[in-house]
Structures are given as structure tokens and as C-alpha cells.
CSV table of C-alpha atoms in Angstrom, one decimal:
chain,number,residue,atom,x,y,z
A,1,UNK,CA,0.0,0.0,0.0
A,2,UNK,CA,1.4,3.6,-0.7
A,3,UNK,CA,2.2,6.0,1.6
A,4,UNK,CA,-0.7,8.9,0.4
A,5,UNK,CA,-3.2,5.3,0.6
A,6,UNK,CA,-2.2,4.0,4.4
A,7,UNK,CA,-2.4,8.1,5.3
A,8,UNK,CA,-5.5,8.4,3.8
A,9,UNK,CA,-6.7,5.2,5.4
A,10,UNK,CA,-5.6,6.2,8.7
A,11,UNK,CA,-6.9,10.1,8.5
A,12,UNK,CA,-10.7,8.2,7.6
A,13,UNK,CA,-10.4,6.4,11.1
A,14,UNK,CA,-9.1,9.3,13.3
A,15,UNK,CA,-10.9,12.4,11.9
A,16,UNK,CA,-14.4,11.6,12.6
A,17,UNK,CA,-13.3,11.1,16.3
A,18,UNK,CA,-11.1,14.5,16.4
A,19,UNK,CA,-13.3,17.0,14.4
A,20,UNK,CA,-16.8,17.7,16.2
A,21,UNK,CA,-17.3,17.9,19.9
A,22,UNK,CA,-18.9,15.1,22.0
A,23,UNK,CA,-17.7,12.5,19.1
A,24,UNK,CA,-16.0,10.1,21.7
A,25,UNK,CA,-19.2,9.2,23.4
A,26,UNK,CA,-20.0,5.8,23.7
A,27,UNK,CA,-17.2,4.8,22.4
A,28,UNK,CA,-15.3,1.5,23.7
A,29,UNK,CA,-12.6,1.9,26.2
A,30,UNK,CA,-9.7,1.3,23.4
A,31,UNK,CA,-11.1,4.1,21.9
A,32,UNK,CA,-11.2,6.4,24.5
A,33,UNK,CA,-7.4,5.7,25.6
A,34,UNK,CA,-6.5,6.2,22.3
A,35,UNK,CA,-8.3,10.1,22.8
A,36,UNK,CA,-6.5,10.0,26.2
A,37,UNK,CA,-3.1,9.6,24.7
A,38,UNK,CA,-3.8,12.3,21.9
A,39,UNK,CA,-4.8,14.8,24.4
A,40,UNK,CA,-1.6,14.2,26.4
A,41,UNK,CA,0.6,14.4,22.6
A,42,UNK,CA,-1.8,17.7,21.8
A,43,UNK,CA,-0.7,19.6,25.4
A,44,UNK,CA,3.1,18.7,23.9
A,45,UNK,CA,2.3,20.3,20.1
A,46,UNK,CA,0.6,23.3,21.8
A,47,UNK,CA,3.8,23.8,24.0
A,48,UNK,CA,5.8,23.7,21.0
A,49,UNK,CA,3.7,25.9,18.9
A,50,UNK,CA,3.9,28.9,21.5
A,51,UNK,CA,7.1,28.4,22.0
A,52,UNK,CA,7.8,29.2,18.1
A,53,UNK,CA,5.3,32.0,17.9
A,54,UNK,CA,7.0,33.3,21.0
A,55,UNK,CA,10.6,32.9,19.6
A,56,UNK,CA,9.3,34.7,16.3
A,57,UNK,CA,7.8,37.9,18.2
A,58,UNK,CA,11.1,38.1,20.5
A,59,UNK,CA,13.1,37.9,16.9
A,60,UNK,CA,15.1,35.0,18.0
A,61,UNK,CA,14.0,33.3,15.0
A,62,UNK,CA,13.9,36.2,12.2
A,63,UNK,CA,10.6,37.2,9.7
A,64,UNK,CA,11.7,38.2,6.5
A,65,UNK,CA,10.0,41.7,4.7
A,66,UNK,CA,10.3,41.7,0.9
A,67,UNK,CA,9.7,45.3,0.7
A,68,UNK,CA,6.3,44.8,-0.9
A,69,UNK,CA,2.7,44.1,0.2
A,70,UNK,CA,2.2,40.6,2.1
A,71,UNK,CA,-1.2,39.4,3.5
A,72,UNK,CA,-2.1,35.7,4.4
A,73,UNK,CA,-5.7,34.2,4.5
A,74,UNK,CA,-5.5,31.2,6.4
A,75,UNK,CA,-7.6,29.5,9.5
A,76,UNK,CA,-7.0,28.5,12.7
A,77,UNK,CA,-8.4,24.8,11.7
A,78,UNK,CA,-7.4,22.3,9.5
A,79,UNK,CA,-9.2,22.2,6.2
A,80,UNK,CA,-12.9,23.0,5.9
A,81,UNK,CA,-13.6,26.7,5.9
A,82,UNK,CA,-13.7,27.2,2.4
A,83,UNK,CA,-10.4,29.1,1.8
A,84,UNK,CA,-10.0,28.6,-2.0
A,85,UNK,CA,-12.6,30.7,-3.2
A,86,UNK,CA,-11.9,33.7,-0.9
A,87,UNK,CA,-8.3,34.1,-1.9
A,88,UNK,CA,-9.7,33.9,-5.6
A,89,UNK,CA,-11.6,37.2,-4.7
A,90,UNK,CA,-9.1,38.7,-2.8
A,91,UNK,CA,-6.9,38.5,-5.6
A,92,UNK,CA,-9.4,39.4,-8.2
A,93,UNK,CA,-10.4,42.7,-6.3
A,94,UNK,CA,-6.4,43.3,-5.8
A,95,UNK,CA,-6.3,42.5,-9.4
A,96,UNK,CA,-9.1,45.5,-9.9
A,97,UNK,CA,-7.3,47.9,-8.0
A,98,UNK,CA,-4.1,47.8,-10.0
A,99,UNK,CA,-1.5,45.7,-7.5
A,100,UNK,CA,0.7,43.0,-9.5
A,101,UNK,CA,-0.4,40.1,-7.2
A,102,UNK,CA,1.1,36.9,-6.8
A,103,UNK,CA,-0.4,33.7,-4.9
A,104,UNK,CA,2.3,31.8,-3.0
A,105,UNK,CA,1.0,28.3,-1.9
A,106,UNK,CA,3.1,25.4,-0.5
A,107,UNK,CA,0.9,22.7,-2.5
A,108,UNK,CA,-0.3,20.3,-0.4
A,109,UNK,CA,0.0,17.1,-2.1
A,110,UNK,CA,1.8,18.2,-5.0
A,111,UNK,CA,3.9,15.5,-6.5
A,112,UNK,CA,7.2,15.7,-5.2
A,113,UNK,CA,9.9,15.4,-7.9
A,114,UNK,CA,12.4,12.1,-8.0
A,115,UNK,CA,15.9,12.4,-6.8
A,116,UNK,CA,16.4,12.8,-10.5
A,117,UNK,CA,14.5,15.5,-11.4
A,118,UNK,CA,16.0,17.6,-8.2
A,119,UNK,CA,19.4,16.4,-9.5
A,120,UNK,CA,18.3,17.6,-13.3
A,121,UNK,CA,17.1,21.6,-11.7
A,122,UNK,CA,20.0,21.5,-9.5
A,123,UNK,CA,22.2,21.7,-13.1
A,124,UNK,CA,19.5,23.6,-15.0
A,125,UNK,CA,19.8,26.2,-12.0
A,126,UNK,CA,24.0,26.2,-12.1
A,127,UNK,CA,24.0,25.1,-8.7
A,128,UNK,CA,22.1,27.8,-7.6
A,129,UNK,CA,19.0,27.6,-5.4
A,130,UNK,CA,16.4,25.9,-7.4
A,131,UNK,CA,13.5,28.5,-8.6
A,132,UNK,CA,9.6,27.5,-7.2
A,133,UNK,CA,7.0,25.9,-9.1
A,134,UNK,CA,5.5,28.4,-11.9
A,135,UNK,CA,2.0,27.2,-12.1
A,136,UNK,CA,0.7,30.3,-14.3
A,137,UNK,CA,3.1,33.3,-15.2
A,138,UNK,CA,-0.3,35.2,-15.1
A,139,UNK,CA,-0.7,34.4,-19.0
A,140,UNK,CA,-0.4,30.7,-19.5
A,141,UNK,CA,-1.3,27.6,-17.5
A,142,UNK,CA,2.2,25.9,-17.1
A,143,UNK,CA,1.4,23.3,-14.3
A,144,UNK,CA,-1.2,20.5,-14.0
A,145,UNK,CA,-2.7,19.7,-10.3
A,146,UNK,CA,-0.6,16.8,-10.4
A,147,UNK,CA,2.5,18.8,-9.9
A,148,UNK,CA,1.1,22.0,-8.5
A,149,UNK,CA,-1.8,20.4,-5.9
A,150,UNK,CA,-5.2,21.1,-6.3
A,151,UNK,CA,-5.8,24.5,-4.9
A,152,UNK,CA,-3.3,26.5,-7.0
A,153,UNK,CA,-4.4,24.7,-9.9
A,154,UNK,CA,-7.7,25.8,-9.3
A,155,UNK,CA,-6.5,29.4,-8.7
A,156,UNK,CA,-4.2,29.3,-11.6
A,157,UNK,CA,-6.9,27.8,-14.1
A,158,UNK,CA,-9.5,30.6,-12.7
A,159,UNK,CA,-7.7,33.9,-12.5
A,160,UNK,CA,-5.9,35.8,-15.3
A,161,UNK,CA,-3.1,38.0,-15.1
A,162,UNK,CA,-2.6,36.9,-11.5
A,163,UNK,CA,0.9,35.1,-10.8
A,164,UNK,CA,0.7,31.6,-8.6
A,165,UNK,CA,4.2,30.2,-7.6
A,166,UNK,CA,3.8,27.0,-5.6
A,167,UNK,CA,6.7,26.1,-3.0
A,168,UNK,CA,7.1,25.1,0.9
A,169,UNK,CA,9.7,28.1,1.1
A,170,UNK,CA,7.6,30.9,0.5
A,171,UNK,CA,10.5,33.3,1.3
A,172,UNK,CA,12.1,32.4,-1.7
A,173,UNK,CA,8.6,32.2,-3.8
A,174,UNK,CA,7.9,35.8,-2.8
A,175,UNK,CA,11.3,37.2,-3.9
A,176,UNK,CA,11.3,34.7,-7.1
A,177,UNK,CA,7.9,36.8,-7.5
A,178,UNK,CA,9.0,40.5,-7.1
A,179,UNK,CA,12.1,39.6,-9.3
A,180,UNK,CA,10.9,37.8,-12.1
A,181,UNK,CA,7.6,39.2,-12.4
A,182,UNK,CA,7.5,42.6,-11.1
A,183,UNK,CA,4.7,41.7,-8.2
A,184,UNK,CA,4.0,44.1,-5.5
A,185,UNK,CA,1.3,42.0,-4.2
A,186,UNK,CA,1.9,38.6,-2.7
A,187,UNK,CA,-1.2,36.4,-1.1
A,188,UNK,CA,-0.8,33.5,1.1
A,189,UNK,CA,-2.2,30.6,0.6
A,190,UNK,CA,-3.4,29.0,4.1
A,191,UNK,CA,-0.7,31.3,5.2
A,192,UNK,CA,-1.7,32.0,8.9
A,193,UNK,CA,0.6,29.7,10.6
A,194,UNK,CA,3.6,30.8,8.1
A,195,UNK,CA,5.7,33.2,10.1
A,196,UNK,CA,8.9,33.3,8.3
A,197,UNK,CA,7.3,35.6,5.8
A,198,UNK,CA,6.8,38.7,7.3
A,199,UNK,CA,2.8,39.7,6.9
A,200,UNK,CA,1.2,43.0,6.4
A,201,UNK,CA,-2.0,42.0,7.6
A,202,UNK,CA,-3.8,38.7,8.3
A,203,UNK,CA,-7.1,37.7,7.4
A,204,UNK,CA,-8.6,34.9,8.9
A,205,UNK,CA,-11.5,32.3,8.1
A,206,UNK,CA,-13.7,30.8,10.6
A,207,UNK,CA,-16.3,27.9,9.5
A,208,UNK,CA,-19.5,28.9,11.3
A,209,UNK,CA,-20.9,25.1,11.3
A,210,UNK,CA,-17.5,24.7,13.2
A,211,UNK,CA,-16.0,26.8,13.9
A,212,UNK,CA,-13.3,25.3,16.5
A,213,UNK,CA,-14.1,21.8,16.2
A,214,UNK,CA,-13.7,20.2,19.8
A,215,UNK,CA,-11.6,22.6,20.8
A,216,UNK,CA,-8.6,21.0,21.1
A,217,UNK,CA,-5.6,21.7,19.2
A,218,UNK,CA,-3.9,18.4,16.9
A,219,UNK,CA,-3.6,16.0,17.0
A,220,UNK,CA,-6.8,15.1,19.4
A,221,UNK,CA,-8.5,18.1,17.5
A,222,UNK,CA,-9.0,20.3,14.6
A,223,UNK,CA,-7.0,23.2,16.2
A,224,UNK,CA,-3.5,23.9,14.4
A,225,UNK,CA,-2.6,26.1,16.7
A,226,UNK,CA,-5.0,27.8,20.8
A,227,UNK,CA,-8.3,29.3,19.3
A,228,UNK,CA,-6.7,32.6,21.3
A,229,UNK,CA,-3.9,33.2,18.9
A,230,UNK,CA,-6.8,34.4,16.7
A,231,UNK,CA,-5.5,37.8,18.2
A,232,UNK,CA,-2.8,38.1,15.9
A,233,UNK,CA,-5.6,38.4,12.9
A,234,UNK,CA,-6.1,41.9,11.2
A,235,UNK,CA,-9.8,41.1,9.7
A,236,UNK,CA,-11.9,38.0,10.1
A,237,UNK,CA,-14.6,36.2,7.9
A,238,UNK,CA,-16.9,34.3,9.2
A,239,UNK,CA,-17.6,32.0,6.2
A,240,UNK,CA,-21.0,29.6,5.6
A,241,UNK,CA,-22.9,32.2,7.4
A,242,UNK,CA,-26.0,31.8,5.9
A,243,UNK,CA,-28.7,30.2,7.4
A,244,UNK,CA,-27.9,30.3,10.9
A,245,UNK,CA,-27.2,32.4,14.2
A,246,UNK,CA,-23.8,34.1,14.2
A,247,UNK,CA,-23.9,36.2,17.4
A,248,UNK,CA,-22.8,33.8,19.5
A,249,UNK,CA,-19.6,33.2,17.4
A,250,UNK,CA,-19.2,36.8,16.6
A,251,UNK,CA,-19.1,37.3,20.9
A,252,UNK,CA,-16.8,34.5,21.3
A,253,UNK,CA,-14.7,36.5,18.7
A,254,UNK,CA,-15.0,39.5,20.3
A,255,UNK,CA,-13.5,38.2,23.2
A,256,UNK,CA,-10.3,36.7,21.6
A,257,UNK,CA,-10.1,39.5,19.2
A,258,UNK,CA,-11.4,42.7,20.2
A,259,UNK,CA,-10.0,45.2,17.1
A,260,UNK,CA,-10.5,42.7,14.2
A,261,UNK,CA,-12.7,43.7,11.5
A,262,UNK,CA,-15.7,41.0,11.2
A,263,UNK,CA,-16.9,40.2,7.8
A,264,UNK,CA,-19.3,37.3,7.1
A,265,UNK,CA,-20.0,35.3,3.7
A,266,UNK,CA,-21.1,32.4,2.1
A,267,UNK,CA,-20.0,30.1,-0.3
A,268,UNK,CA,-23.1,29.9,-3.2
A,269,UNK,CA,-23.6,27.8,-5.9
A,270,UNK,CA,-23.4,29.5,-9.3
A,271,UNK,CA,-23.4,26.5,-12.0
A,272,UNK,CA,-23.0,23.0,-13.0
A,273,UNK,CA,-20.0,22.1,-14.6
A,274,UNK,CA,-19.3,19.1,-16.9
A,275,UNK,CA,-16.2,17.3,-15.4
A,276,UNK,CA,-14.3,16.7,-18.4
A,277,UNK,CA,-15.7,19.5,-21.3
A,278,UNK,CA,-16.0,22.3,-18.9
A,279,UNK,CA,-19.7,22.7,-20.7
A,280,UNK,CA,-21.8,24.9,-18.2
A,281,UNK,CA,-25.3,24.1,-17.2
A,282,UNK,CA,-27.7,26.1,-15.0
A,283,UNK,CA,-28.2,24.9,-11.3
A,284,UNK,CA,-31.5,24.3,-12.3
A,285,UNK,CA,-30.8,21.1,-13.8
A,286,UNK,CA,-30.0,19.3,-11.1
A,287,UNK,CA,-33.8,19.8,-9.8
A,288,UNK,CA,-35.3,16.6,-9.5
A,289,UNK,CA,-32.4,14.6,-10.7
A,290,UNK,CA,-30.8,11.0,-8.5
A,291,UNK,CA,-27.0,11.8,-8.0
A,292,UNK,CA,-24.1,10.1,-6.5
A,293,UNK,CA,-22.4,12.6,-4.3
A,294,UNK,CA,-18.2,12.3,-4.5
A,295,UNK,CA,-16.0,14.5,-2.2
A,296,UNK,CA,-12.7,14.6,-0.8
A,297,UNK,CA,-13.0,17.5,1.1
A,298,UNK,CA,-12.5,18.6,4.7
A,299,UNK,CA,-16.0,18.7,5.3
A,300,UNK,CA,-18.6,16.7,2.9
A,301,UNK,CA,-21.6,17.2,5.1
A,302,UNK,CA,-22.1,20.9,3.6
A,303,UNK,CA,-21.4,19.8,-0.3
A,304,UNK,CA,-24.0,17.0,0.4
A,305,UNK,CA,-26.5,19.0,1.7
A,306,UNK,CA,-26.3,21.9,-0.9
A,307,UNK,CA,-26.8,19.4,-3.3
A,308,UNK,CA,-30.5,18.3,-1.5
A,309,UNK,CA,-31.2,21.8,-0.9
A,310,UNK,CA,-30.6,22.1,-4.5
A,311,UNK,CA,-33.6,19.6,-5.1
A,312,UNK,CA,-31.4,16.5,-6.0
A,313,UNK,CA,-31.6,13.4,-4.6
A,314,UNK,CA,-28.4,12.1,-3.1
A,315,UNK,CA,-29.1,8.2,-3.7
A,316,UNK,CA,-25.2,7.6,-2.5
A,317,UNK,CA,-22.3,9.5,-0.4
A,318,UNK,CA,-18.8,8.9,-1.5
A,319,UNK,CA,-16.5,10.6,1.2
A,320,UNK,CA,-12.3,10.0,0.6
A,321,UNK,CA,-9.8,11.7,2.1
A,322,UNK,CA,-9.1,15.4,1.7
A,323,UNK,CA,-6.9,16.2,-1.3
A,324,UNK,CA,-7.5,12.4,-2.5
A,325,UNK,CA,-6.0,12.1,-6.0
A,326,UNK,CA,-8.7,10.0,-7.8
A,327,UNK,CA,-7.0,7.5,-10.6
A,328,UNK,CA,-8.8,6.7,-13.8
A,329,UNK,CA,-10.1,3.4,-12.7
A,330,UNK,CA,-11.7,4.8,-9.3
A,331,UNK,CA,-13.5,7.2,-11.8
A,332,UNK,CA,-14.7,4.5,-13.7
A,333,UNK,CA,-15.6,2.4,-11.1
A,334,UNK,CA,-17.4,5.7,-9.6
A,335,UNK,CA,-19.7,5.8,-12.9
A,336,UNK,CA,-20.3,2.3,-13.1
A,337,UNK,CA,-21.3,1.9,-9.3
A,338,UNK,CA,-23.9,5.1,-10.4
A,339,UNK,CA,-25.4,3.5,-13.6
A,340,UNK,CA,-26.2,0.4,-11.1
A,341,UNK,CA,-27.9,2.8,-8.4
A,342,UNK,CA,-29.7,4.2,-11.7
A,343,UNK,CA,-28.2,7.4,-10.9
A,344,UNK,CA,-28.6,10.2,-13.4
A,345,UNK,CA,-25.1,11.6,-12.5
A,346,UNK,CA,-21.8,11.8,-10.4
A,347,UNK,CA,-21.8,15.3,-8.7
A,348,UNK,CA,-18.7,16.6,-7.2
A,349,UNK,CA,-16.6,19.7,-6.0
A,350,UNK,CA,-14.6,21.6,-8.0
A,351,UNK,CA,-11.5,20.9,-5.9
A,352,UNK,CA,-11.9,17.4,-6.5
A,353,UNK,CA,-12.6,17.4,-10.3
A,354,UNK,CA,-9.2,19.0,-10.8
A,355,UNK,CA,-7.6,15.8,-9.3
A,356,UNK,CA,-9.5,13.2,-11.5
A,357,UNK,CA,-8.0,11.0,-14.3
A,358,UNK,CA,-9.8,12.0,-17.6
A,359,UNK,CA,-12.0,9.3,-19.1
A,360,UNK,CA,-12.9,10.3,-22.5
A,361,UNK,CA,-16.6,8.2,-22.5
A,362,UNK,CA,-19.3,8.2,-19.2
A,363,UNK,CA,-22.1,6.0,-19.3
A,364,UNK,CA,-23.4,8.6,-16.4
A,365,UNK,CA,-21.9,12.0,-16.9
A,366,UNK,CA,-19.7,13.5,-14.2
A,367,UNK,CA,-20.6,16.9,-12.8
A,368,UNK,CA,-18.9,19.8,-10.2
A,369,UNK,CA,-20.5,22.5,-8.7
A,370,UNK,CA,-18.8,25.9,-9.5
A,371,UNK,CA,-18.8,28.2,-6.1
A,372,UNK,CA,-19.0,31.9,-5.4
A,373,UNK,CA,-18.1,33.9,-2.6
A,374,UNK,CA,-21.0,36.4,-1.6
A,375,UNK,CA,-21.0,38.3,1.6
A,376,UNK,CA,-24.0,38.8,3.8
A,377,UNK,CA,-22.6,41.4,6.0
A,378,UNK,CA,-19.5,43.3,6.7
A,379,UNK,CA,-18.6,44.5,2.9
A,380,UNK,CA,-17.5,47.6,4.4
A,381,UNK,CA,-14.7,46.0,6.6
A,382,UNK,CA,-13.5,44.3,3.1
A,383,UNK,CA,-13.3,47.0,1.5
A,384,UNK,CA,-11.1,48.5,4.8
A,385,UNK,CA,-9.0,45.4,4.0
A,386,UNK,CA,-8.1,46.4,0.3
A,387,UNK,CA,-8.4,50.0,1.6
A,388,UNK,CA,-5.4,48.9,4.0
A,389,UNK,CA,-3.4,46.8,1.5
A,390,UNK,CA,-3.5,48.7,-1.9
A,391,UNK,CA,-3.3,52.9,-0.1
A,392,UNK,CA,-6.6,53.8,-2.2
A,393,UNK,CA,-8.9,54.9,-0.5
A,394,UNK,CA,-11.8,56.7,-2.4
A,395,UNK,CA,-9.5,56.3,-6.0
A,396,UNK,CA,-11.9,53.3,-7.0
A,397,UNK,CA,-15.2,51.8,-6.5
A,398,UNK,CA,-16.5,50.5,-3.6
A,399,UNK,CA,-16.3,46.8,-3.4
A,400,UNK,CA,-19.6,45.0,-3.5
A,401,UNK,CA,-19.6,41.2,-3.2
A,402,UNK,CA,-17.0,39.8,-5.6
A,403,UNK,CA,-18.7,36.5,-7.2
A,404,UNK,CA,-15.4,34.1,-8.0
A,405,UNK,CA,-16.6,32.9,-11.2
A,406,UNK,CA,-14.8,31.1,-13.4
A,407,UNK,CA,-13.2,33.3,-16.6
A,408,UNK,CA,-14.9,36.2,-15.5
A,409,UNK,CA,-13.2,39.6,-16.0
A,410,UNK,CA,-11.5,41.6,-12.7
A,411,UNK,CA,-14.4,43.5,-12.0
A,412,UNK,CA,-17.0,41.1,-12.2
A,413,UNK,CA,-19.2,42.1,-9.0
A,414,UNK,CA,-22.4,41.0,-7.3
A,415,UNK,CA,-24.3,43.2,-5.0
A,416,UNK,CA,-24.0,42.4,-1.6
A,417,UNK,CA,-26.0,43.4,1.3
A,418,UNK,CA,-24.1,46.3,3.8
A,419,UNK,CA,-24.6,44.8,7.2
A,420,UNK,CA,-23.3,44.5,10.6
């Protein structure tokens, strides 16, 4: 078994028992000294994660300014709070506003090059320090999600004349950015946790449906690092905000934040995307129609439900692993397994379209959901964010509600409501 199956094997056994509170009850005693133990190993992690943060702030260990614009958008969680989409808009509306931006990403689950390949750059470079991953120059699509993970793809294959450089070291990213494209604008990627790279501000997602899991930090919770270090963020979203209560949340983060900017969204629907043509169908379409549901995503319940609020009938679940790389013959075997249900299609996120094997004939056609970022209050705060960031304020319009829409033009806005 590979290494990317026995971790996904082993992340489907643990996560369900780490990510929601009161998930260890009735549980058998194994079970509940295997909690024990993580508890014990999570009081270690958070010990070492202060430590660092601490050591950072003190300047033992040194930040590194590039002399140009830096903000991260990152979470306090692992996975789930539907980061993607907003740092699409953020970058869009940067876009608007006449910065050169840049997306820096690690790449989580990329494909990491052979000993080979490293010794082949090493030469190409002269010995030098081998350059990051170009996914897009801002013009052409260089990369596949294979070698550049599925976020940056996504980002690279939905924004235009935006830079996305994908390496772990995104000190050297940034500057490979400023030199060799001229940007004055760089974006992190899930970069809340990455202190090495000095930040100009910090923007910070928070999952309303959970919004700190059990409240534990890893590995016997969500938490990568104390819900409290949510201090050190500049503005925070609140994102899946529709259809609940937020006032509880937005006191709790009031008391571990008091000067942060509180913005809320949510991530809509917008179309209905053939897998493999890219052929766009309305929403509408899926009214009434039996569908498999495939995900692997942080949090499936949400995609699952859209798809019944949608009026589809979910006749199967398929959950895998976050970032699961799905090969040809899973995709196959997904159709088949849905032409024996007498499903009408497989529908899936966009996130995980970008990591499937092409098959050139369905028997049962394979769709994604395209999603949009609209706010439902706190527009004005984001507009104080890009206020902050690009030194404009009152030279352009008013932002509005950004809809992240696939080959739309900078500029492309919804209306949003002004609220809290």
C-alpha cells in the first residue's frame, strides 16, 4: 500500500473522532485511551507551537520583509472553511485595484519530484537555489494539479493575469515573484501559521458550522494552533454564514479579538460544470435529478447537503480523504457503481474534479458545482481590508460582493448586502 493510501486510510479512522465535539461518546474503552493519549501528545504540540510563535515575536527566530505588500488568509483549523474561493476574490479585487499580485501556496499534495528531477534543476539552475513551481506566469497555465496540488491549480486555471508560484519556502517564492515578475502583491495561501514571511496583515477564516471543532488543538483536535492566537488576525470572515445564528460566534470573537474587522459570507452555488468538457449548465438542472455525491474534502456534510437543498436526490455518499488524488479506474468504477444505483449523475466539487484522471466516454456523466463567494454582511470591513493593502482609498469603486466565477473579468461584481 502507498504512503498517500495508508495516510488516507488512517486520516478516515481518526478524523471523525477528532473533528466535532462530543464525538467520543459511547465509544469502547480502546477508543477512548487512544483520545486519552492524543490529548496528552496535543498539550506537547501546543507547548511547541507557542514556543515558536513566541521565539518569532522576540526575533530569535527572524521574519523576513520583501519590501512589498504581504497578506495571508489562512484558518485556525485544519481544512474545511472554504479558503480557495476567498483568496480567488481577494486576488481578483487586488487585481481590480491595479496591484501585481502573486499567490504563493506550499501545495499540499503536489507530486514531489524524484531524486532525478532535483538532480536535473539543480544543473539547470548552475548550482544555484532551485527556482519554485510556476503554475501560471499570469498568462499561461504551465502546471497540471498533479505537480502544482489542487488549490493552486484551481486558482491558476480561474484567474488571469494573477501570478501563482507554488513552494514550501515561500521566502524564496515571494522574492522569485517580485524579481521575475514585477509583483507588489503577494497572497498566502493558508498562510496563517507561516511566520517566516513577514505579513502585512492577516485575514482569517472561521467555519460557522464549526467553527473550532472540539476545541482541542492536533492531533486530538482540529485546532492547528489555541483558538486565542486568533488575536494576531487583522480582519476575520466568518464563512457559511448563511442560514444560521452568528452572534454567539461573533461574541466569542470579540473576546479573543477585540480590534478585528468581522466580515461574514457564504459560499453559493453558481453553475453545474461538466467534469471533463467544462460545458456549463444552469443549477436548475439538477432539480429533481438522483445523483451520487463524491468528495474529498474537509468537510462533505455541507457539499451533500447543498446538493438536496438544491432539489437533488443524493441516492449515494462517496466521502475519501481530503486532497484524494482519484485515478482513472476509481472514476470508472465511480460511474459504473452510479449506472447500477440508476443514478442520473456523479456530482462533485470543483476541488476534486481537478484531481481526476480524464475518461474520454461516461455512461453517467460526471458533474462539479462551481462556487461563489458572496457576503451577507461586513462588505464595508473588506473594502477597509483592500483600503489597507493597496493605499486607495476613495480612488476606485467600492467593493460590493466579488462572485469568483470562473473566466470572468477583474471587475465582475455582485451586490452584496451592507450589514453588521
Amino acid at each position: 500500500m502507498s504512503t498517500h493510501k495508508t495516510l488516507e486510510k488512517t486520516e478516515n479512522k481518526i478524523l471523525p473522532l477528532i473533528q466535532y465535539e462530543g464525538a467520543d461518546q459511547g465509544r469502547g474503552w480502546r477508543i477512548r485511551f487512544f483520545l486519552w493519549v492524543l490529548k496528552r501528545v496535543s498539550f506537547v504540540y501546543t507547548a511547541v507551537v507557542q514556543c515558536r510563535l513566541w521565539l518569532y515575536d522576540v526575533g530569535i527566530i527572524r521574519r523576513f520583509p520583501l519590501g512589498c505588500q504581504v497578506i495571508s488568509v489562512g484558518n485556525v483549523t485544519v481544512g474545511g472553511t472554504g479558503k480557495t474561493p476567498v483568496v480567488e476574490m481577494l486576488a481578483r479585487e487586488l487585481q481590480r485595484r491595479g496591484r501585481r499580485v502573486a499567490i504563493l501556496s506550499r501545495g499540499y499534495r503536489k507530486r514531489e519530484k524524484t531524486f532525478w528531477e532535483k538532480v536535473r534543476d539543480w544543473f539547470a539552475s548552475g548550482g544555484g537555489e532551485t527556482p519554485p513551481r510556476v503554475v501560471t506566469d499570469g498568462k499561461n497555465l504551465l502546471l497540471d494539479s498533479e505537480m502544482s496540488g489542487d488549490e493552486p491549480y484551481m486558482l491558476a486555471n480561474n484567474l488571469s493575469g494573477v501570478v501563482v508560484l507554488v513552494d514550501k519556502n515561500r521566502v524564496k517564492s515571494g522574492r522569485y515573484a517580485v524579481r521575475r515578475f514585477g509583483c507588489d502583491t503577494l497572497v498566502l495561501d493558508d498562510g496563517f501559521q507561516y511566520q517566516r514571511l513577514k505579513h502585512r496583515l492577516d485575514l482569517v477564516l472561521v467555519d460557522r458550522t464549526n467553527p473550532f471543532g472540539n476545541g482541542n488543538v492536533l492531533p486530538r483536535g482540529i485546532l492547528r494552533e489555541p483558538a486565542r492566537n486568533i488575536r494576531r488576525a487583522r480582519f476575520i470572515c466568518i464563512t457559511k454564514a448563511a442560514g444560521g445564528d452568528t452572534s454567539a460566534l461573533r461574541q466569542k470573537l470579540r473576546e479573543l479579538n477585540p480590534e478585528a474587522g468581522i466580515m461574514e459570507c457564504n459560499h453559493v452555488p453558481c453553475n453545474l460544470t461538466e467534469a471533463f468538457t467544462r460545458i456549463v449548465h444552469p443549477l436548475s438542472m439538477l432539480k429533481g435529478m438522483r445523483v451520487v455525491a463524491l468528495s474529498g474534502i474537509a468537510s462533505p456534510r455541507s457539499f451533500e447537503q447543498s446538493l438536496r437543498d438544491m432539489g437533488a436526490e443524493v441516492v449515494e455518499c462517496m466521502r475519501f480523504a481530503d486532497h484524494h488524488r482519484f485515478s482513472q479506474q476509481e472514476v470508472i468504477d465511480f460511474v459504473l457503481k452510479a449506472q447500477k444505483l440508476g443514478a442520473d449523475a456523479v456530482v462533485t466539487t470543483e476541488k476534486d474534479a481537478v484531481r481526476m484522471t480524464r475518461i474520454d466516454r461516461c455512461a453517467v456523466p460526471v458533474f462539479y458545482v462551481r462556487i461563489e463567494v458572496r457576503f451577507t454582511s461586513g462588505i464595508e470591513e473588506f473594502n477597509k481590508c483592500i483600503g489597507e493593502i493597496t493605499f486607495e482609498h476613495g480612488k476606485h469603486p467600492a467593493f460590493r460582493g466579488t462572485a469568483a466565477v470562473a473566466g470572468a473579468a477583474p471587475g465582475v461584481v455582485l451586490q452584496g448586502s451592507d450589514g453588521g
